[in-house]
């Protein structure tokens, strides 16, 4: 399809952005060349080299930019950087200058590295990234720099980023060299060799197979604001429903309907909070590939879902997007799927409207209409090393995408298909996805995978925030009671607090050993461990108002709720490589501990900080080694914060979940801002401000909305000095 026609077919702002010749700069195609800047939106510029491909993250997107959010950022008139472009036989090369002391972050979920300067990355979707090559569940061709801007290369190709790693060979010159030129060689046949001293000070992006590319520049002026601008351009961050921020438990993959009831009863009877139950592959008549049809083990799913609803449980379904021959949608999807099978099923072409719609319609009528609240899309992340079960890069799809492009877009456009179901019903969802990519901030889906150790899980929370992604360090396997406790402590400080017990018939605290657990042999004194785990899960329930408030900032201002310290403190060299601790919102610093550690180093940036458990005060800009008792994950609250903690409840429908204890950390506090959210689609969020009067030593609320709509109340104020 011709590019312009394709874009017009998409309609809306995105096509406007992409096609107006006034907005794009054509770079010359021989050698690297410069272009004059022109603005796409306030603080965002686009540069075009040659003729870009029809299928890119930007051209296939369906969410509009958040114009209101973008307006809240400073209006920057001058483009902070000039990318240069070159068309060559391989494709396109983009060159971006690097300053001294400039550091680079992002490129999607990168588990083995944090700061990217000095590294080479080929961004390729892969479900099992073992070494630091750029392979990732969610590669994103976007990075930010400490110079306060971001660059997005709009491609679904496996682009390679050489981030200050390349050196040009010396050039021949007639000018005599001096020592200062850094050149010891020459003269050579009457000419001199001159080293290009700057060649390491650039980022080269190599995008093969293309005849053109669009490059977007997002200005800050700070690094955090550049990330905000990128997220808002994508549409603003996702706002999960409150139930999505509660506790999730995924049951054993073979549990039948009555056994799922028993598990639900166990949670309620034992007073362990749970908002969402996840069903794993066994709910379907066929799951590898998927039929999307309820299996024999679930004779009355509508009744089950309605009973669970009465008991305040939401239900999330596991699936992958590969369609089994017995699926009722198989025949309809045949013309809208790729030419290779995965797990014996069709690979839906979610880039086509029909592919999305056939898939979405069935999900609506068979699941969502009877009460399913969301999905976990497994194995959409390509595979080369875990058994090559995915489709090859040479695949062809009806949309015109090949397998390489489809890998980059598969998770993204799947999310569009599922979102169309919930948007159509005017409902909110929150789910899980194993692959995502560029411009993903607005999707209420959280990335997961179980292939990593606990330390890598923690790194993922800090690192994902640079690229508009959310990551859960799901709890699954634990080696010991200590390991289970430490993992659970981490996951409650993450975008999605979940135990994924897909291979355990009983809760992991009853028995850590897999075999014994499934045979029903419980550990001696398991109740003690259960009680410790309950307390940790209750902590999650207490944190929901604060986490929800941070997500509202993500939604409206593009500020990642979970982020690395360097985003807020870019000038502090001590946080440049810090990924084993992170910020939750602006005022909470979390430094998880892994099993085996009895102490850990923490770094507190500028300001004063209070340790959450002991209220002990610490000076900022200092590194400490602190003891880490098993019951306490290290959490620090910035002085001047009012931290609202909810009364723990078994689920978020409980009115108790709106009752707050306000912890006032230090003098001169800023108001805490929360939002009343009635759970509706596109909710009208009512702002509630918790204010502490330091002279009178009393707190009060300022709020929007009619008294009859009020939800939050403060039942106690605690001043901590
Ligand atoms: C894996 C997935 C697990 C679980 C399992 C079920 O691919 O990572 O979370 O869903 O499949 O078979």
XYZ file of C-alpha atoms and ligand atoms in Angstrom:
733
model
C 0.000 0.000 0.000
C 1.216 3.451 -0.767
C 2.403 5.179 2.423
C 0.132 8.205 2.359
C -2.968 6.151 1.600
C -2.109 3.796 4.448
C -1.686 6.661 6.878
C -4.872 8.364 5.794
C -6.726 5.122 6.343
C -5.643 5.323 9.973
C -7.118 8.811 10.320
C -6.673 11.139 13.279
C -3.812 13.130 14.672
C -1.196 10.487 14.051
C -1.655 10.604 10.307
C -1.595 14.394 10.408
C 1.657 14.270 12.253
C 3.129 11.866 9.840
C 2.136 13.179 6.482
C 2.181 16.951 6.422
C 5.146 17.935 4.267
C 5.361 21.190 6.222
C 6.209 19.295 9.351
C 8.979 17.124 8.030
C 12.469 18.041 6.959
C 13.928 16.198 4.049
C 17.568 15.432 4.652
C 19.854 15.126 1.668
C 20.646 11.540 0.867
C 24.349 11.582 0.146
C 26.610 11.522 3.153
C 25.428 12.789 6.506
C 23.491 15.961 6.147
C 21.733 18.479 8.317
C 18.241 19.821 8.171
C 16.538 22.873 9.501
C 14.290 22.222 12.400
C 10.545 22.333 12.254
C 8.117 21.638 14.989
C 5.539 18.836 15.191
C 4.093 19.959 18.506
C 5.410 22.109 21.300
C 8.881 20.808 22.115
C 8.727 17.950 19.568
C 10.483 17.946 16.184
C 10.585 15.470 13.351
C 13.365 14.905 10.830
C 12.801 12.734 7.796
C 15.440 10.914 5.797
C 14.355 9.548 2.403
C 11.010 7.769 2.205
C 10.112 6.045 5.464
C 8.429 2.652 5.495
C 4.668 2.322 5.604
C 4.685 0.181 8.711
C 6.200 1.754 11.792
C 5.147 2.148 15.437
C 3.919 5.669 14.686
C 2.025 4.850 11.475
C 0.187 1.897 13.056
C -0.661 3.527 16.379
C -4.269 4.053 17.351
C -4.011 6.206 20.488
C -3.883 9.980 20.020
C -1.274 12.177 21.724
C -2.376 13.800 24.988
C -2.624 17.424 23.894
C -3.740 18.633 27.317
C -0.779 16.911 28.958
C 1.676 18.299 26.416
C 0.391 21.808 27.135
C 1.455 21.439 30.763
C 5.122 21.180 29.745
C 7.370 24.190 29.052
C 6.980 25.507 25.523
C 10.431 24.961 24.027
C 11.104 26.873 20.818
C 14.553 25.617 19.867
C 15.279 22.016 18.980
C 18.007 20.881 21.400
C 19.864 18.637 18.949
C 20.309 18.130 15.232
C 20.260 14.519 14.138
C 22.015 13.930 10.828
C 20.995 11.274 8.370
C 22.543 9.273 5.578
C 20.957 6.927 3.084
C 23.232 4.125 2.053
C 23.099 0.699 0.441
C 22.244 -0.950 3.754
C 19.472 1.452 4.685
C 19.684 4.574 6.814
C 22.220 5.745 9.375
C 21.307 8.446 11.867
C 24.023 10.325 13.705
C 23.467 12.203 16.952
C 26.254 14.107 18.706
C 27.299 13.109 22.225
C 28.742 15.628 24.639
C 31.344 14.899 27.252
C 29.685 13.777 30.465
C 26.438 13.013 28.664
C 24.726 9.791 29.702
C 22.102 7.787 27.878
C 19.136 5.793 29.219
C 16.241 3.842 27.794
C 15.986 1.643 24.667
C 13.135 -0.266 26.281
C 13.512 -3.021 28.816
C 17.240 -3.681 29.080
C 17.992 -6.161 31.842
C 21.767 -6.371 31.645
C 22.609 -2.696 31.483
C 21.353 0.620 32.744
C 23.345 3.605 31.490
C 23.846 2.932 27.769
C 26.782 5.138 26.761
C 29.700 2.977 25.674
C 27.459 0.103 24.560
C 26.167 -1.281 21.305
C 22.573 -2.508 21.187
C 20.621 -4.193 18.436
C 16.993 -3.816 19.420
C 15.356 -7.120 18.683
C 12.315 -8.707 20.294
C 13.380 -11.806 22.162
C 11.830 -13.745 25.026
C 15.100 -14.862 26.566
C 17.690 -12.087 26.534
C 20.728 -13.607 28.221
C 23.495 -11.194 27.268
C 23.594 -7.463 26.825
C 23.049 -7.334 23.085
C 19.804 -5.359 23.041
C 17.512 -8.384 22.803
C 14.465 -7.676 24.911
C 10.813 -8.504 25.546
C 10.188 -4.834 24.912
C 12.854 -3.051 22.902
C 12.040 0.601 22.282
C 13.887 2.776 19.785
C 13.733 5.705 22.185
C 16.412 7.003 24.523
C 16.892 10.027 26.752
C 20.074 11.808 27.664
C 21.228 13.741 30.692
C 21.411 16.722 28.320
C 17.640 16.816 28.659
C 16.160 15.520 25.446
C 14.921 12.251 23.972
C 15.215 10.705 20.510
C 12.711 8.310 18.972
C 13.628 6.490 15.773
C 10.306 5.509 14.241
C 11.020 2.027 12.966
C 9.829 -1.540 13.437
C 13.186 -2.795 12.130
C 15.892 -4.244 14.338
C 17.908 -1.045 14.554
C 21.430 -1.039 16.006
C 22.529 1.735 18.342
C 26.266 2.392 18.633
C 26.356 4.684 21.641
C 29.759 6.315 21.637
C 31.416 3.056 20.647
C 32.659 3.666 17.111
C 35.958 5.091 15.871
C 36.533 6.344 12.336
C 39.842 5.587 10.702
C 42.099 8.640 10.292
C 41.547 10.801 7.228
C 44.188 11.902 4.767
C 44.853 15.591 4.887
C 47.394 17.974 3.463
C 47.492 19.909 6.710
C 50.503 19.062 8.801
C 49.587 17.486 12.095
C 50.600 18.714 15.461
C 50.817 16.632 18.593
C 47.667 18.392 19.821
C 45.754 16.812 16.945
C 46.440 13.526 18.652
C 48.136 12.168 15.565
C 51.426 10.397 15.722
C 51.350 8.980 12.159
C 52.530 10.663 8.970
C 53.444 12.042 6.599
C 52.335 9.258 4.223
C 52.979 9.759 0.508
C 53.021 13.462 1.147
C 49.717 13.474 3.035
C 49.032 13.436 6.715
C 46.709 11.218 8.650
C 44.322 13.125 10.840
C 42.373 11.330 13.526
C 38.756 12.261 13.795
C 38.932 13.003 17.500
C 35.183 13.285 17.774
C 34.245 9.946 16.314
C 33.591 8.341 19.702
C 31.390 11.221 20.672
C 28.373 10.310 18.649
C 25.517 7.894 18.584
C 25.098 6.035 15.324
C 21.827 4.296 14.628
C 21.935 1.782 11.804
C 18.532 0.887 10.383
C 18.920 -1.667 7.625
C 16.366 -2.547 4.909
C 14.757 0.889 4.853
C 14.758 3.680 2.325
C 13.968 6.345 4.846
C 13.212 7.062 8.439
C 11.509 9.607 10.678
C 13.401 10.742 13.745
C 11.545 12.525 16.545
C 13.274 14.781 19.040
C 11.576 15.359 22.409
C 12.884 18.306 24.372
C 12.887 18.574 28.175
C 14.406 20.818 29.322
C 15.076 18.131 31.960
C 15.522 14.443 31.271
C 12.324 13.678 33.197
C 10.416 16.217 31.100
C 11.762 14.650 27.906
C 10.380 11.302 29.089
C 7.105 13.015 30.001
C 6.882 14.552 26.531
C 7.496 11.184 24.894
C 4.859 9.506 27.103
C 2.346 12.282 26.438
C 3.024 12.149 22.720
C 2.221 8.420 23.009
C -1.106 9.374 24.632
C -0.258 9.783 28.343
C 0.406 6.980 30.805
C -2.086 4.253 31.636
C -4.358 4.717 34.629
C -5.184 1.293 36.076
C -8.499 0.830 37.836
C -8.048 0.658 41.625
C -8.692 -3.075 41.602
C -5.699 -3.464 39.283
C -3.511 -1.989 42.010
C -4.770 -4.535 44.544
C -3.257 -7.997 44.943
C -3.271 -10.580 42.144
C -2.998 -14.344 42.406
C -2.687 -16.629 39.388
C -3.809 -20.189 40.069
C -2.303 -23.485 38.886
C -2.743 -23.931 35.165
C -4.892 -27.077 35.505
C -7.327 -25.928 38.172
C -10.936 -26.554 37.311
C -13.853 -24.252 38.026
C -14.661 -25.725 41.478
C -10.980 -25.636 42.454
C -10.772 -21.970 41.499
C -13.784 -21.375 43.770
C -11.877 -23.119 46.582
C -8.858 -20.915 45.996
C -11.041 -17.789 46.097
C -12.632 -19.030 49.330
C -9.211 -19.702 50.803
C -8.176 -16.072 50.229
C -11.323 -14.659 51.793
C -11.397 -17.158 54.717
C -7.768 -16.644 55.583
C -8.154 -12.862 55.304
C -5.482 -12.449 52.668
C -6.246 -9.506 50.354
C -6.944 -10.424 46.747
C -8.599 -8.388 43.996
C -7.753 -10.430 40.917
C -7.630 -14.150 40.223
C -5.711 -15.166 37.129
C -6.577 -18.297 35.187
C -3.670 -19.952 33.396
C -3.794 -22.064 30.168
C -6.157 -24.789 31.442
C -9.304 -22.657 31.245
C -9.438 -23.161 27.461
C -10.389 -26.188 25.399
C -7.013 -25.735 23.616
C -4.225 -23.530 24.824
C -1.039 -24.131 22.791
C -2.257 -22.644 20.387
C -5.459 -21.117 21.773
C -9.129 -21.773 21.049
C -10.367 -18.977 23.383
C -13.237 -21.346 24.158
C -13.927 -22.365 27.763
C -12.821 -25.934 28.369
C -14.688 -28.832 30.022
C -13.257 -27.913 33.414
C -15.320 -24.710 33.313
C -18.899 -25.860 32.727
C -20.522 -22.557 33.719
C -18.078 -19.669 33.324
C -20.855 -17.033 33.340
C -22.031 -18.171 36.772
C -18.481 -18.404 38.047
C -17.708 -14.874 36.899
C -20.919 -13.525 38.360
C -20.259 -15.273 41.715
C -16.738 -13.913 41.784
C -18.011 -10.458 41.001
C -20.337 -10.637 44.008
C -17.338 -11.607 46.101
C -15.301 -8.691 44.620
C -12.881 -10.765 42.575
C -11.924 -9.797 39.045
C -10.818 -12.535 36.652
C -7.904 -12.285 34.231
C -7.399 -14.862 31.474
C -4.114 -16.239 30.164
C -3.812 -16.549 26.420
C -1.472 -16.133 23.569
C -2.397 -14.663 20.234
C -1.866 -17.856 18.218
C -5.179 -19.262 17.071
C -5.870 -23.005 17.218
C -7.589 -24.719 14.244
C -10.555 -25.609 16.495
C -11.114 -21.994 17.437
C -14.359 -20.547 16.046
C -12.387 -17.551 14.737
C -9.814 -19.654 12.876
C -11.586 -19.601 9.526
C -12.316 -15.886 9.607
C -8.758 -15.102 10.609
C -7.116 -17.210 7.902
C -6.967 -14.314 5.415
C -5.780 -11.952 8.152
C -2.873 -13.953 9.475
C 0.773 -14.525 8.620
C 2.054 -17.333 6.396
C 3.716 -19.308 9.234
C 2.145 -21.049 12.211
C 3.134 -20.801 15.856
C 2.272 -23.668 18.211
C 0.189 -25.062 15.322
C -1.975 -21.930 15.217
C -2.481 -18.827 13.124
C -0.587 -15.629 13.861
C -3.235 -12.924 13.707
C -2.234 -9.828 11.784
C -3.200 -7.199 14.337
C -1.973 -4.459 12.022
C -5.058 -5.062 9.889
C -8.359 -3.717 11.162
C -10.035 -7.032 10.332
C -7.424 -9.054 12.221
C -7.976 -6.920 15.314
C -11.729 -6.930 14.988
C -12.312 -10.663 14.505
C -10.099 -11.328 17.508
C -11.699 -8.593 19.613
C -15.306 -9.513 18.782
C -14.870 -13.060 20.000
C -13.171 -11.917 23.192
C -16.010 -9.521 23.844
C -18.877 -11.932 23.381
C -17.288 -15.016 24.962
C -15.406 -13.442 27.856
C -15.762 -9.748 28.569
C -19.562 -9.631 28.178
C -19.847 -12.287 30.893
C -17.450 -10.535 33.254
C -13.795 -11.155 32.359
C -11.748 -8.118 33.421
C -8.592 -8.526 31.360
C -5.934 -10.709 29.789
C -2.374 -11.877 30.120
C -0.878 -12.251 26.652
C 1.932 -14.764 26.867
C 4.652 -15.587 24.349
C 4.100 -12.657 22.031
C 7.809 -11.909 22.447
C 9.520 -14.060 19.832
C 11.824 -16.895 20.613
C 15.183 -17.924 19.346
C 16.727 -19.458 22.430
C 13.823 -21.069 24.308
C 12.964 -23.433 21.463
C 12.301 -21.475 18.300
C 8.513 -21.546 18.610
C 7.735 -18.148 17.145
C 7.238 -17.031 13.538
C 10.333 -16.327 11.433
C 11.495 -12.853 10.431
C 10.876 -13.793 6.788
C 7.145 -14.248 7.417
C 4.719 -12.224 5.359
C 1.533 -10.695 6.691
C -1.497 -9.351 4.803
C -0.866 -5.830 6.144
C 2.412 -5.852 4.221
C 4.517 -6.340 7.368
C 7.247 -8.938 7.357
C 8.122 -11.054 10.377
C 10.777 -8.637 11.642
C 8.350 -5.714 11.678
C 5.604 -7.887 13.111
C 7.784 -8.982 16.023
C 8.315 -5.325 16.934
C 4.618 -4.535 16.662
C 2.884 -7.773 17.671
C 2.520 -7.040 21.391
C 1.601 -3.414 20.706
C -1.123 -4.050 18.182
C -2.462 -6.971 20.263
C -2.941 -4.404 23.037
C -4.920 -2.268 20.574
C -7.173 -5.230 19.764
C -7.888 -5.909 23.443
C -8.284 -2.214 24.238
C -10.924 -1.944 21.523
C -13.024 -4.467 23.469
C -12.819 -2.549 26.744
C -13.093 0.877 25.119
C -16.158 -0.324 23.228
C -17.779 -1.387 26.495
C -16.607 1.770 28.275
C -14.774 -0.297 30.866
C -11.245 -0.111 32.188
C -8.863 -3.034 32.206
C -5.419 -3.867 33.541
C -3.486 -6.824 32.253
C -0.174 -8.439 31.461
C 1.839 -8.636 28.282
C 5.152 -10.306 27.516
C 6.123 -7.989 24.706
C 5.606 -4.328 24.102
C 7.442 -1.546 22.349
C 7.412 2.057 21.235
C 4.709 4.561 22.272
C 3.257 2.073 24.750
C 2.676 4.322 27.770
C -1.128 4.541 27.374
C -1.679 0.779 27.413
C -2.798 -0.597 30.783
C -0.585 -3.663 30.443
C 2.400 -4.661 32.541
C 5.390 -6.609 31.243
C 6.487 -9.784 33.000
C 8.638 -12.832 32.553
C 9.938 -15.394 34.958
C 13.325 -16.123 33.466
C 15.337 -13.787 35.687
C 16.723 -13.640 39.177
C 15.406 -11.319 41.834
C 18.126 -8.694 41.303
C 17.251 -8.451 37.614
C 13.580 -8.099 38.538
C 14.425 -5.086 40.704
C 16.577 -3.526 37.966
C 13.588 -3.905 35.602
C 11.386 -1.696 37.811
C 13.920 1.156 37.733
C 14.914 0.712 34.103
C 11.503 0.309 32.422
C 10.448 3.853 33.381
C 12.713 5.485 30.783
C 10.699 4.084 27.873
C 7.008 4.277 28.781
C 6.873 0.712 30.072
C 5.649 -0.970 33.253
C 7.310 -4.092 34.650
C 6.252 -6.496 37.380
C 8.784 -8.626 39.244
C 6.115 -11.343 39.617
C 6.630 -13.842 42.407
C 6.734 -17.407 41.257
C 9.582 -19.554 42.249
C 11.143 -19.131 45.681
C 14.138 -21.066 46.977
C 13.367 -20.522 50.637
C 10.996 -18.769 53.006
C 13.383 -15.835 53.060
C 13.430 -15.707 49.263
C 9.623 -15.740 49.139
C 9.403 -12.897 51.642
C 12.011 -10.797 49.853
C 10.367 -11.306 46.452
C 6.938 -10.512 47.811
C 8.282 -7.337 49.431
C 9.599 -6.215 46.040
C 6.471 -6.996 44.061
C 4.203 -4.969 46.347
C 6.302 -1.925 45.390
C 5.734 -2.454 41.671
C 3.075 -1.632 39.068
C 1.377 -5.009 39.515
C 1.557 -6.988 42.768
C 1.159 -10.622 41.809
C 1.964 -14.182 42.690
C 2.037 -16.235 39.517
C 1.491 -19.706 40.975
C 0.784 -21.319 37.609
C 2.607 -24.490 38.579
C 1.665 -24.649 42.264
C -1.645 -26.125 43.405
C -1.364 -24.445 46.791
C -0.198 -21.030 47.887
C 3.611 -20.936 47.957
C 3.751 -20.057 51.663
C 2.137 -23.405 52.461
C 5.021 -25.248 50.875
C 7.958 -23.801 48.945
C 8.946 -27.112 47.312
C 7.092 -27.563 44.056
C 6.577 -31.339 44.220
C 5.512 -31.391 47.856
C 3.254 -28.380 47.272
C 1.442 -30.123 44.447
C 1.108 -33.304 46.520
C -0.469 -31.301 49.294
C 2.346 -31.778 51.837
C 2.556 -28.537 53.739
C 5.549 -27.258 55.664
C 5.538 -27.384 59.462
C 4.471 -23.976 60.812
C 3.369 -22.793 57.378
C 0.839 -20.545 59.074
C 3.708 -18.412 60.358
C 4.927 -17.813 56.833
C 1.362 -17.220 55.662
C 0.952 -14.582 58.321
C 4.171 -12.803 57.273
C 3.051 -12.874 53.641
C -0.387 -11.548 54.610
C 1.263 -8.580 56.295
C 3.293 -7.809 53.171
C 0.196 -8.019 50.980
C -1.629 -5.752 53.424
C 1.167 -3.241 52.987
C 0.319 -3.176 49.273
C -3.307 -2.429 50.124
C -2.184 0.453 52.353
C -0.108 1.912 49.527
C -2.886 1.960 46.908
C -3.915 5.635 47.387
C -0.298 6.794 46.982
C 0.355 4.464 44.022
C -2.921 5.515 42.388
C -1.960 9.194 42.806
C 1.373 8.452 41.102
C -0.434 6.761 38.223
C -2.672 9.816 37.796
C 0.523 11.827 37.290
C 1.595 9.259 34.693
C -1.757 9.547 32.978
C -1.987 13.337 32.954
C 1.634 14.485 32.974
C 3.493 11.469 31.614
C 5.601 11.100 34.797
C 6.534 7.427 35.229
C 5.197 6.190 38.591
C 8.190 3.870 39.023
C 11.489 5.338 37.935
C 15.211 5.421 38.400
C 16.696 8.089 40.667
C 18.673 9.599 37.800
C 15.447 10.868 36.274
C 14.768 13.150 39.243
C 18.410 13.836 40.149
C 20.227 13.925 36.781
C 23.100 16.051 38.069
C 24.028 13.720 40.897
C 26.840 11.418 39.656
C 26.118 8.967 42.484
C 22.797 7.923 40.916
C 24.066 7.570 37.361
C 24.320 3.793 37.566
C 21.858 3.116 40.331
C 19.249 0.532 39.381
C 18.934 -1.529 42.563
C 16.782 1.142 44.164
C 14.078 3.287 42.608
C 11.515 5.998 43.215
C 7.826 5.259 43.611
C 6.308 8.653 42.915
C 8.362 11.648 43.847
C 8.598 11.050 47.563
C 9.232 7.377 48.182
C 12.542 5.631 47.614
C 12.494 1.836 47.638
C 15.622 -0.286 48.007
C 14.605 -3.960 47.874
C 16.699 -6.699 49.415
C 17.389 -10.123 47.949
C 17.617 -13.336 49.966
C 20.948 -13.820 51.691
C 21.563 -10.147 52.437
C 21.555 -8.963 56.033
C 22.652 -5.445 55.144
C 22.699 -3.383 51.971
C 24.059 -0.130 50.645
C 21.583 2.600 49.918
C 22.132 6.003 48.444
C 19.869 8.877 49.399
C 19.881 11.878 47.038
C 19.602 15.510 48.125
C 17.169 16.450 50.850
C 16.418 14.696 54.088
C 14.848 11.268 54.249
C 12.935 9.276 56.852
C 13.204 5.532 57.077
C 9.620 4.272 56.758
C 9.685 1.616 59.484
C 11.667 3.356 62.201
C 11.101 7.033 61.279
C 14.837 7.514 61.667
C 16.046 10.619 59.826
C 18.890 10.443 57.289
C 20.768 13.208 55.519
C 20.740 13.118 51.721
C 23.639 13.040 49.238
C 25.087 10.210 51.280
C 25.570 6.492 50.920
C 24.756 4.296 53.907
C 25.103 0.651 54.733
C 22.017 -0.340 56.653
C 20.883 -3.514 58.386
C 17.911 -5.109 56.708
C 15.738 -7.156 59.074
C 13.701 -9.742 57.170
C 10.349 -8.134 57.970
C 11.359 -4.767 56.516
C 12.055 -3.809 52.931
C 14.063 -0.560 53.069
C 11.799 2.363 52.161
C 12.626 6.042 52.646
C 10.231 8.962 52.589
C 11.423 12.408 51.621
C 11.122 15.007 54.378
C 8.188 17.294 53.663
C 5.940 14.459 52.485
C 2.487 13.606 53.718
C 2.104 9.907 53.039
C -1.476 8.630 53.058
C -1.843 4.967 53.966
C -5.183 3.206 53.518
C -6.704 0.806 56.002
C -5.867 -2.609 54.622
C -8.877 -4.368 53.165
C -9.449 -7.698 51.437
C -10.257 -5.948 48.162
C -10.502 -2.434 46.783
C -14.345 -2.395 46.740
C -14.281 -2.298 50.531
C -15.049 1.267 51.761
C -12.188 0.795 54.270
C -9.797 1.125 51.347
C -10.652 4.864 51.255
C -9.906 5.457 54.950
C -6.512 7.008 55.425
C -3.905 7.480 58.064
C -1.784 10.449 57.028
C 1.873 10.200 58.030
C 3.405 13.660 58.153
C 7.160 13.472 57.620
C 8.870 16.557 58.992
C 8.049 20.241 59.030
C 7.148 22.350 55.971
C 5.178 19.643 54.290
C 3.746 19.921 50.816
C 0.103 18.889 50.420
C -0.420 15.264 49.395
C -2.596 15.098 46.309
C -4.894 12.142 45.800
C -7.683 11.525 43.355
C -11.089 10.027 43.937
C -11.697 7.575 41.143
C -15.095 5.925 40.887
C -13.705 3.259 38.586
C -15.686 4.491 35.585
C -14.309 4.543 32.098
C -12.587 7.941 31.639
C -13.329 8.776 35.295
C -13.824 12.306 36.419
C -10.982 12.377 38.933
C -11.771 14.473 41.994
C -8.712 15.995 43.586
C -8.292 15.664 47.342
C -5.486 17.576 49.043
C -4.189 16.530 52.448
C -2.789 19.605 54.172
C -0.878 19.813 57.425
C -0.708 23.012 59.444
C 2.676 22.993 61.062
C 1.844 25.739 63.588
C -1.430 24.314 64.832
C -0.203 20.758 64.339
C -3.366 19.633 62.682
C -4.361 18.430 59.274
C -7.325 19.056 57.030
C -8.614 18.183 53.570
C -9.373 20.402 50.610
C -11.373 18.704 47.920
C -13.441 18.874 44.787
C -16.840 17.308 44.254
C -20.152 17.120 46.140
C -20.042 15.811 49.731
C -22.208 12.856 48.670
C -19.456 11.792 46.240
C -16.629 11.998 48.756
C -14.693 8.806 49.182
C -11.411 9.536 50.972
C -11.412 10.410 54.656
C -8.485 10.812 57.033
C -9.057 8.889 60.244
C -5.707 9.786 61.845
C -2.824 12.187 61.344
C 0.592 11.162 62.636
C 3.312 13.742 62.861
C 6.816 12.352 62.576
C 9.855 14.450 63.351
C 4.756 -19.339 30.441
C 4.510 -18.055 31.228
C 4.027 -18.384 32.612
C 2.818 -19.274 32.550
C 3.080 -20.488 31.666
C 1.827 -21.313 31.511
O 5.108 -19.058 29.136
O 5.687 -17.290 31.305
O 3.740 -17.208 33.325
O 1.733 -18.539 32.059
O 3.557 -20.113 30.395
O 2.017 -22.419 30.684
